[in-house]
Coordinates of C-alpha atoms and ligand atoms in Angstrom, one line a residue:
M1 CA 0.0 0.0 0.0
S2 CA 1.4 3.3 -1.0
E3 CA 2.2 6.0 1.6
S4 CA 1.8 8.7 -0.9
P5 CA -1.0 11.2 -0.2
K6 CA -1.8 11.4 -4.0
T7 CA -5.5 11.4 -4.6
I8 CA -7.5 8.1 -4.5
R9 CA -10.0 7.5 -7.2
F10 CA -13.4 6.6 -5.8
F11 CA -15.8 4.2 -7.6
S12 CA -18.0 7.3 -8.3
G13 CA -15.1 8.7 -10.3
E14 CA -14.3 11.4 -7.8
N15 CA -10.6 12.0 -6.9
I16 CA -10.2 12.4 -3.1
P17 CA -7.0 13.3 -1.2
L18 CA -7.4 10.5 1.3
E19 CA -6.0 11.1 4.8
M20 CA -2.9 8.9 5.6
H21 CA -3.2 9.5 9.3
K22 CA -5.7 9.0 12.1
V23 CA -6.9 11.4 14.7
R24 CA -6.0 10.4 18.3
I25 CA -6.1 13.7 20.2
V26 CA -8.9 16.2 19.4
Q27 CA -9.8 19.7 20.4
K28 CA -13.4 20.9 20.7
L29 CA -14.4 23.7 18.3
F30 CA -17.1 26.4 18.5
L31 CA -19.1 28.0 15.8
P32 CA -20.7 31.1 17.3
P33 CA -23.8 32.5 15.6
I34 CA -23.2 35.3 13.0
E35 CA -24.5 38.0 15.3
E36 CA -21.8 37.1 17.8
R37 CA -19.2 37.0 15.0
L38 CA -20.2 40.5 14.0
T39 CA -19.5 41.7 17.6
A40 CA -16.2 39.8 17.6
V41 CA -15.0 41.2 14.3
R42 CA -15.8 44.7 15.3
R43 CA -14.1 44.3 18.6
A44 CA -11.1 42.9 16.7
G45 CA -10.9 46.1 14.5
F46 CA -11.7 43.9 11.4
N47 CA -8.2 42.4 11.9
T48 CA -8.4 38.6 12.1
F49 CA -5.2 38.5 14.2
L50 CA -7.1 40.1 17.0
L51 CA -9.8 37.5 17.2
N52 CA -9.9 34.9 20.0
T53 CA -9.9 31.2 19.0
R54 CA -13.2 30.9 21.1
E55 CA -14.7 33.1 18.4
V56 CA -13.3 31.0 15.5
Y57 CA -14.6 27.8 14.0
L58 CA -11.7 26.9 11.6
D59 CA -8.4 28.6 12.4
M60 CA -6.9 29.1 8.9
L61 CA -4.8 32.1 10.0
T62 CA -1.5 30.3 9.6
D63 CA 0.4 27.0 9.7
S64 CA 2.9 28.6 12.0
G65 CA 3.0 26.6 15.3
T66 CA -0.4 25.0 14.4
N67 CA 0.6 21.9 12.4
A68 CA -0.6 18.7 14.1
M69 CA 2.2 17.0 16.0
S70 CA 2.9 13.3 15.5
D71 CA 2.8 10.6 18.2
M72 CA 6.6 10.3 17.6
Q73 CA 7.1 14.0 18.3
L74 CA 5.1 13.9 21.5
G75 CA 6.9 10.8 22.6
A76 CA 10.3 12.5 22.0
M77 CA 9.3 15.5 24.1
M78 CA 9.0 13.3 27.2
Q79 CA 12.6 12.4 27.1
A80 CA 14.1 15.8 26.7
D81 CA 17.3 16.6 28.5
D82 CA 17.0 19.8 30.6
A83 CA 20.3 21.6 30.7
Y84 CA 21.4 25.2 30.1
A85 CA 24.5 24.1 28.3
G86 CA 25.6 20.9 26.5
S87 CA 22.1 19.4 26.4
Q88 CA 21.8 16.0 24.6
S89 CA 18.5 17.3 23.1
F90 CA 20.6 19.8 21.2
E91 CA 22.9 17.0 20.0
R92 CA 19.8 15.2 18.6
M93 CA 18.6 18.4 16.9
Q94 CA 22.1 18.9 15.4
K95 CA 22.1 15.4 14.1
A96 CA 18.6 15.8 12.5
I97 CA 19.7 19.1 10.8
E98 CA 22.8 17.4 9.5
D99 CA 20.8 14.4 8.3
V100 CA 18.1 16.3 6.6
F101 CA 19.7 19.6 5.5
G102 CA 23.3 18.5 5.3
K103 CA 24.7 21.4 7.5
R104 CA 26.8 20.8 10.5
L105 CA 27.2 24.2 12.1
I106 CA 24.0 25.2 13.9
L107 CA 22.8 28.4 15.6
P108 CA 19.5 27.7 17.4
V109 CA 17.0 30.6 17.7
H110 CA 13.5 31.0 19.2
Q111 CA 11.7 31.4 15.8
G112 CA 12.3 32.3 12.1
R113 CA 12.4 36.0 12.5
A114 CA 15.0 35.7 15.2
A115 CA 17.2 34.0 12.6
E116 CA 16.4 37.0 10.3
N117 CA 17.4 39.4 13.0
I118 CA 20.8 37.7 13.4
L119 CA 21.4 37.4 9.7
A120 CA 20.4 41.1 9.1
Q121 CA 22.5 42.4 12.0
S122 CA 25.5 40.4 10.9
F123 CA 25.5 41.1 7.2
V124 CA 23.3 44.1 6.3
K125 CA 24.8 47.5 6.4
P126 CA 23.1 50.8 5.5
G127 CA 22.8 51.2 1.7
N128 CA 23.0 47.4 1.1
V129 CA 20.7 45.7 -1.4
I130 CA 19.5 42.2 -1.0
P131 CA 18.2 40.4 -4.1
M132 CA 15.6 37.8 -3.5
N133 CA 12.8 35.9 -5.3
Y134 CA 10.3 37.7 -3.1
H135 CA 10.2 39.3 0.3
F136 CA 8.5 37.9 3.4
T137 CA 7.1 40.5 5.9
T138 CA 9.5 39.8 8.8
T139 CA 12.5 39.5 6.4
L140 CA 11.8 42.8 4.9
A141 CA 11.4 44.5 8.3
H142 CA 14.7 43.2 9.6
I143 CA 16.6 44.2 6.4
Q144 CA 15.0 47.7 6.6
V145 CA 15.7 48.2 10.3
N146 CA 19.4 47.6 9.5
G147 CA 19.3 50.2 6.6
G148 CA 19.1 47.7 3.7
K149 CA 16.8 47.5 0.7
V150 CA 15.2 44.5 -0.9
V151 CA 14.9 43.9 -4.7
E152 CA 12.5 41.2 -5.8
L153 CA 13.5 39.2 -8.9
V154 CA 10.7 36.7 -9.6
H155 CA 9.7 36.6 -13.3
D156 CA 7.1 39.2 -14.3
N157 CA 4.4 36.5 -14.8
A158 CA 4.8 35.2 -11.2
L159 CA 2.3 37.8 -9.9
Q160 CA -0.3 36.7 -12.4
I161 CA -3.1 35.2 -10.4
K162 CA -4.2 32.6 -12.9
S163 CA -1.3 30.7 -14.4
D164 CA 0.0 27.3 -15.4
N165 CA 3.6 28.2 -14.4
P166 CA 4.6 25.4 -12.1
F167 CA 7.4 27.4 -10.5
K168 CA 6.3 30.9 -9.9
G169 CA 8.8 31.2 -7.1
N170 CA 11.8 31.0 -9.6
M171 CA 14.2 33.9 -9.7
D172 CA 14.7 35.5 -13.1
I173 CA 18.4 34.9 -13.7
A174 CA 18.7 37.8 -16.2
K175 CA 17.3 40.1 -13.6
L176 CA 19.7 38.7 -11.0
R177 CA 22.7 39.3 -13.3
A178 CA 21.5 42.9 -14.0
A179 CA 21.0 43.6 -10.2
L180 CA 24.5 42.3 -9.5
A181 CA 26.0 44.3 -12.3
K182 CA 24.4 47.4 -10.8
E183 CA 24.8 46.8 -7.1
G184 CA 27.4 43.9 -6.9
K185 CA 29.6 45.5 -4.2
N186 CA 26.5 46.4 -2.2
V187 CA 25.1 42.9 -2.0
P188 CA 25.9 41.0 1.2
F189 CA 23.9 38.0 0.3
I190 CA 21.2 36.7 -2.1
R191 CA 18.1 35.2 -0.6
M192 CA 15.8 32.5 -2.0
E193 CA 12.6 31.6 -0.1
A194 CA 11.2 28.1 -0.5
S195 CA 7.4 28.0 -1.3
T196 CA 7.4 31.8 -1.7
N197 CA 4.9 32.7 0.9
L198 CA 3.4 36.1 -0.1
I199 CA 2.8 35.2 -3.7
G200 CA 0.7 32.2 -2.8
G201 CA 3.0 29.5 -1.4
Q202 CA 4.6 29.1 -4.9
P203 CA 7.7 26.9 -5.3
F204 CA 10.9 27.3 -7.2
S205 CA 12.5 24.6 -9.3
L206 CA 15.7 22.9 -8.3
A207 CA 17.1 23.8 -11.8
N208 CA 16.5 27.5 -11.0
L209 CA 18.1 27.2 -7.5
R210 CA 21.1 25.6 -9.1
D211 CA 21.3 28.6 -11.6
V212 CA 21.0 31.1 -8.8
A213 CA 23.7 29.3 -6.8
K214 CA 26.0 29.3 -9.8
V215 CA 25.6 33.1 -10.3
A216 CA 26.2 33.6 -6.5
R217 CA 29.4 31.6 -6.7
E218 CA 30.6 33.5 -9.7
H219 CA 30.2 36.7 -7.7
K220 CA 31.4 35.2 -4.4
I221 CA 28.2 36.3 -2.7
P222 CA 26.7 33.9 -0.2
L223 CA 23.3 32.3 -1.0
V224 CA 20.9 32.2 1.9
L225 CA 17.9 29.9 1.7
D226 CA 14.8 30.5 3.8
A227 CA 13.7 26.9 4.4
S228 CA 10.6 27.6 6.5
L229 CA 8.5 26.0 3.8
I230 CA 11.1 23.8 2.2
G231 CA 9.3 20.5 2.6
E232 CA 6.4 21.7 0.5
N233 CA 8.8 23.1 -2.1
A234 CA 10.6 19.8 -2.3
Y235 CA 7.3 18.0 -2.7
F236 CA 6.3 20.2 -5.6
I237 CA 9.8 19.6 -7.2
K238 CA 9.1 15.9 -7.1
L239 CA 5.6 16.4 -8.5
R240 CA 6.4 19.0 -11.2
E241 CA 10.0 18.8 -12.2
K242 CA 10.6 15.9 -14.5
E243 CA 14.2 15.2 -13.5
F244 CA 13.2 14.5 -9.9
R245 CA 10.1 12.4 -10.4
N246 CA 11.9 9.3 -9.0
T247 CA 14.0 11.1 -6.4
S248 CA 13.0 10.9 -2.8
V249 CA 11.9 14.1 -1.0
A250 CA 14.8 13.5 1.4
D251 CA 17.3 13.6 -1.5
I252 CA 15.6 16.7 -3.0
L253 CA 15.8 18.5 0.3
S254 CA 19.4 17.8 0.8
E255 CA 20.3 18.8 -2.8
M256 CA 18.3 22.1 -2.2
C257 CA 20.3 22.8 0.9
E258 CA 23.6 21.9 -0.7
Q259 CA 23.1 24.9 -3.1
A260 CA 22.9 27.4 -0.2
D261 CA 25.8 28.7 2.0
I262 CA 23.3 29.5 4.8
V263 CA 20.0 27.8 5.5
Y264 CA 17.6 29.2 8.1
F265 CA 14.1 28.3 9.1
S266 CA 11.1 28.7 11.3
S267 CA 10.5 25.4 13.1
R268 CA 7.0 26.6 13.7
K269 CA 6.5 25.7 10.1
V270 CA 9.0 23.3 8.7
S271 CA 9.1 20.8 11.5
S272 CA 5.6 21.2 13.1
S273 CA 7.2 22.3 16.4
R274 CA 8.5 25.6 17.7
G275 CA 11.8 27.4 17.4
G276 CA 14.2 27.8 14.5
A277 CA 17.8 27.8 13.4
I278 CA 20.5 29.1 11.1
C279 CA 22.8 26.5 9.7
T280 CA 25.9 26.4 7.5
N281 CA 29.0 24.4 6.7
R282 CA 31.1 27.6 6.4
T283 CA 33.0 28.4 9.5
D284 CA 33.7 32.0 8.4
L285 CA 29.9 32.8 8.2
F286 CA 29.1 30.9 11.3
D287 CA 31.8 32.7 13.4
H288 CA 30.5 36.0 12.1
M289 CA 27.0 35.4 13.4
K290 CA 27.5 33.3 16.6
A291 CA 28.2 36.0 19.1
L292 CA 24.6 37.4 18.6
V293 CA 22.9 34.2 19.7
P294 CA 23.7 34.4 23.4
L295 CA 22.9 38.2 23.2
Y296 CA 19.4 37.8 21.8
E297 CA 18.4 34.2 22.0
G298 CA 20.1 32.2 24.7
F299 CA 23.1 29.9 25.1
L300 CA 24.3 28.2 21.9
T301 CA 22.7 24.9 22.8
Y302 CA 19.1 26.1 23.2
G303 CA 18.8 29.5 21.6
G304 CA 15.6 30.5 23.4
M305 CA 13.8 27.1 22.9
S306 CA 12.7 24.7 25.5
V307 CA 14.4 21.3 25.3
R308 CA 11.0 19.7 24.6
E309 CA 10.6 21.9 21.5
I310 CA 14.2 21.0 20.4
E311 CA 13.3 17.3 20.6
A312 CA 10.0 17.8 18.7
M313 CA 12.0 19.7 16.1
A314 CA 14.5 16.9 15.6
V315 CA 11.7 14.3 15.0
G316 CA 9.6 16.8 13.0
L317 CA 12.5 17.5 10.6
H318 CA 12.8 13.8 9.7
E319 CA 9.0 13.6 9.2
T320 CA 9.2 16.5 6.8
T321 CA 11.0 14.1 4.4
D322 CA 7.9 11.7 4.5
E323 CA 5.7 12.4 1.5
S324 CA 2.6 11.4 3.3
V325 CA 3.3 14.1 5.9
I326 CA 4.5 16.8 3.6
G327 CA 2.1 16.2 0.8
Q328 CA -1.0 16.3 3.0
S329 CA -1.7 20.0 3.0
P330 CA -0.8 20.6 -0.6
S331 CA -3.2 17.8 -1.7
F332 CA -6.1 19.4 0.4
I333 CA -5.2 22.8 -1.0
A334 CA -5.2 21.5 -4.6
Y335 CA -8.7 19.9 -3.9
L336 CA -10.1 23.2 -2.6
V337 CA -8.5 25.3 -5.4
E338 CA -9.8 23.0 -8.1
R339 CA -13.4 23.2 -6.7
L340 CA -13.4 27.0 -6.2
E341 CA -12.1 27.4 -9.7
K342 CA -15.0 25.4 -11.1
L343 CA -17.4 27.7 -9.1
G344 CA -15.7 30.7 -10.7
V345 CA -14.3 32.0 -7.4
P346 CA -10.9 33.7 -8.2
V347 CA -8.0 31.8 -6.7
V348 CA -4.3 31.7 -7.2
T349 CA -3.2 28.9 -9.6
P350 CA -1.5 26.6 -9.7
A351 CA -2.4 25.6 -6.2
G352 CA 0.7 26.1 -3.9
G353 CA 1.8 25.2 -0.4
L354 CA 0.7 26.7 2.9
G355 CA -2.8 27.6 1.9
C356 CA -5.5 28.4 -0.6
H357 CA -5.1 32.0 -1.8
V358 CA -8.2 33.8 -2.8
D359 CA -7.7 36.8 -5.2
A360 CA -9.4 39.7 -3.4
M361 CA -9.1 42.1 -6.3
G362 CA -10.9 39.6 -8.5
F363 CA -13.4 38.9 -5.8
L364 CA -14.1 42.5 -4.8
P365 CA -13.2 44.6 -7.9
H366 CA -15.4 47.4 -6.6
V367 CA -13.2 47.9 -3.5
P368 CA -10.1 50.1 -4.3
Q369 CA -6.7 48.9 -3.0
T370 CA -6.6 52.0 -0.7
E371 CA -9.6 50.4 1.1
Y372 CA -7.8 47.1 1.6
P373 CA -9.8 44.5 -0.4
A374 CA -7.9 41.5 1.1
G375 CA -8.5 42.8 4.6
A376 CA -12.2 43.4 3.8
L377 CA -12.5 39.9 2.3
A378 CA -10.8 38.3 5.4
A379 CA -13.2 40.1 7.7
A380 CA -16.3 39.3 5.6
F381 CA -15.4 35.7 5.3
Y382 CA -14.9 35.3 9.0
L383 CA -18.2 37.1 9.6
I384 CA -20.2 34.7 7.3
S385 CA -18.4 31.5 8.2
G386 CA -16.4 31.7 11.5
V387 CA -13.4 30.7 9.4
R388 CA -10.3 32.9 10.2
G389 CA -8.0 33.5 7.3
M390 CA -5.2 36.1 7.0
E391 CA -4.9 39.3 4.9
R392 CA -1.9 39.2 2.6
G393 CA -2.1 42.4 0.7
T394 CA -1.8 46.2 1.3
V395 CA -2.6 45.9 5.1
S396 CA 0.5 43.6 5.3
S397 CA 2.5 46.2 3.3
I398 CA 4.1 49.5 4.5
R399 CA 3.8 53.2 4.0
D400 CA 6.4 55.2 1.9
E401 CA 8.3 58.2 3.3
N402 CA 5.3 60.5 2.4
G403 CA 2.9 58.4 4.4
N404 CA 1.2 56.8 1.4
D405 CA 0.3 53.1 1.3
V406 CA 2.8 51.1 -0.8
L407 CA 0.1 49.1 -2.6
A408 CA 0.8 45.4 -2.6
D409 CA 1.4 43.6 -5.9
V410 CA -1.3 41.1 -5.0
E411 CA -4.3 41.3 -2.6
L412 CA -4.8 37.8 -1.2
L413 CA -7.0 36.2 1.4
R414 CA -4.9 33.3 2.6
L415 CA -6.7 30.3 4.0
A416 CA -3.8 28.3 5.6
F417 CA -3.9 24.6 5.8
P418 CA -1.8 23.5 8.8
R419 CA -0.6 20.0 8.3
R420 CA -3.0 17.2 9.2
V421 CA -5.4 19.4 11.1
F422 CA -8.6 19.7 9.1
T423 CA -11.0 17.1 7.7
L424 CA -12.4 17.1 4.2
S425 CA -15.9 18.0 5.4
Q426 CA -14.4 21.1 7.0
V427 CA -12.7 21.9 3.7
K428 CA -16.1 21.5 2.0
Y429 CA -17.6 23.9 4.5
V430 CA -15.0 26.5 3.5
E431 CA -15.8 25.9 -0.2
D432 CA -19.5 26.3 0.4
R433 CA -19.4 29.5 2.5
L434 CA -16.8 31.1 0.1
H435 CA -19.1 30.2 -2.8
W436 CA -22.0 31.9 -1.0
L437 CA -20.0 35.0 -0.2
Y438 CA -19.0 35.2 -3.9
T439 CA -22.6 35.4 -4.9
K440 CA -23.1 38.3 -2.4
R441 CA -19.8 40.0 -3.1
H442 CA -21.4 43.2 -4.2
L443 CA -22.4 43.7 -0.5
V444 CA -18.8 43.8 0.8
G445 CA -17.2 47.2 1.1
G446 CA -13.8 48.5 2.2
L447 CA -11.9 49.2 5.5
R448 CA -10.0 52.2 6.9
F449 CA -7.4 52.3 9.7
V450 CA -8.4 53.7 13.0
E451 CA -5.2 52.5 14.8
E452 CA -2.0 51.9 12.8
P453 CA 1.3 50.7 14.4
P454 CA 4.4 52.0 12.5
V455 CA 6.1 48.6 12.0
L456 CA 4.4 45.3 10.9
R457 CA 1.0 47.1 11.2
F458 CA -1.0 44.0 10.1
F459 CA -0.4 42.3 13.4
M460 CA -2.0 44.8 15.8
G461 CA -3.6 47.4 13.6
R462 CA -7.3 48.2 13.9
M463 CA -9.7 49.2 11.2
E464 CA -13.4 50.0 10.7
A465 CA -15.8 49.4 7.8
T466 CA -16.3 52.3 5.4
S467 CA -20.1 51.8 5.4
D468 CA -22.7 49.5 7.1
W469 CA -21.7 46.6 4.8
P470 CA -21.1 44.1 7.6
E471 CA -24.8 44.6 8.8
K472 CA -26.1 44.1 5.3
L473 CA -24.1 40.9 5.0
V474 CA -25.5 39.6 8.2
K475 CA -29.0 40.3 6.9
A476 CA -28.4 38.5 3.6
F477 CA -26.9 35.5 5.5
R478 CA -30.0 35.2 7.7
A479 CA -32.3 35.5 4.6
D480 CA -30.6 32.6 3.0
F481 CA -29.6 30.3 5.9
G482 CA -32.5 31.0 8.4
D483 CA -31.4 30.3 11.9
S484 CA -28.5 28.0 10.8
L485 CA -25.1 28.9 12.2
Ligands
F0G1 N1 10.1 33.1 6.6 C1 9.0 32.6 6.0 C2 9.0 32.2 4.6 C3 7.8 32.6 6.8 O1 6.7 32.1 6.3 C4 7.9 33.0 8.1 C5 6.7 33.0 9.0 C6 9.1 33.5 8.7 C7 10.2 33.5 7.8 C8 9.2 33.9 10.1 O2 9.1 32.9 10.9 O3 7.1 33.3 12.3 O4 8.9 31.7 13.1 O5 9.3 34.2 13.1 N2 5.5 32.9 8.5 C9 4.3 32.8 9.3 C10 3.1 32.8 8.4 C11 4.2 33.9 10.3 O6 2.0 32.9 8.9 O7 3.2 32.7 7.2 P1 8.6 33.0 12.5

């Protein structure tokens, strides 16, 4: 019997992404009525980050720290070795990183952005330029805080919502060469992000990564790989890149890491645990960074993590090479994306990793970008379903020096699929309610800020509706669903 999560064909002809796991620990969920959800979303300033999970039915905010843990991970947590220095748990983590990523020098940190802090403080100087396929919010913030700038080098068509490009996360090598010709001396490192988060969890190919690494070597510039979503990217390489059809995910992962001088990651994502790390085989780079770990994170053998988290990370990293683990959320995402497309709901294609990404500008063409269509769609979808997604658009962007919004390239509602957390009937619920909202999309209006933090405003910022559209939506819901939740 195959362990692969590839879809199973039913007698009826339907293809179903059958679960290759069983549920042994469960958590009770609540679905408050829509009137309570209206109160909740108002109280949260139309920002889904500020909702409480008691107010949420399906939490599709993120996969960060919310992937289901395995029985093996929980078992390992019980035999953790508590020690400030020289813990055996750290040795096990080191071995797992060496086995899976092929890097032997490890700097542990408390989460992904802590790795970015150390990288940026160590290598980014004012006026520096960091070429990357695409930015992530926390990466950009750390580079900017240190006086650097980001240039994004995905191909022009990567931002097209509907596409059959299997590798939208690829870096355009001609653009990279041009950027290095212009800024070469100012470039401390080149960054590639696996399963490029903000453009819809889109992978790069291994051929492209090899090309980027070759250019980096020619210019003697280190290549940094953000491996927070590397498992999904490796899975897509196996699925979509001919050369690797018969290569194991484990071998793809290690070849990906081999291309990079530095690999860093958020363990909240990659290994279904907590924490993170920076790893390399280059002593010069390691020595340049290591003094900052005790300053910001903790001693070099725990880096701000509990030993239990370290044990869970070690096991989780190995499990990331198991196709039935790593392929589960991509196969559910593909299922939902395919069904939404058939219903005419605008979604990012091809389906990527991390989540289903709904195109808010296609969904709400009447809401201008300055009124945050992705934020409005996230709030509206929570209101009518109790499902909490995340805004990934202009609210997640920044303001320029004149105080104007830097309009995001894409306005997306991200519905994250933490690994092995949801059932298929829950996915069908998401499909059904999103379909209904699409038929009522003309009712949804915009948002404006009432409280706006200066950095990473999307986390804590508060907004209000620009009209009484939330009340109108509640009325339409009641008209169609009666007293159903
Ligand atoms: N890099 C990528 C590609 C990420 O997706 C994240 C986090 C980080 C770095 C930062 O890691 O959260 O452990 O500090 N992404 C989460 C998300 C927050 O919801 O997509 P962290």
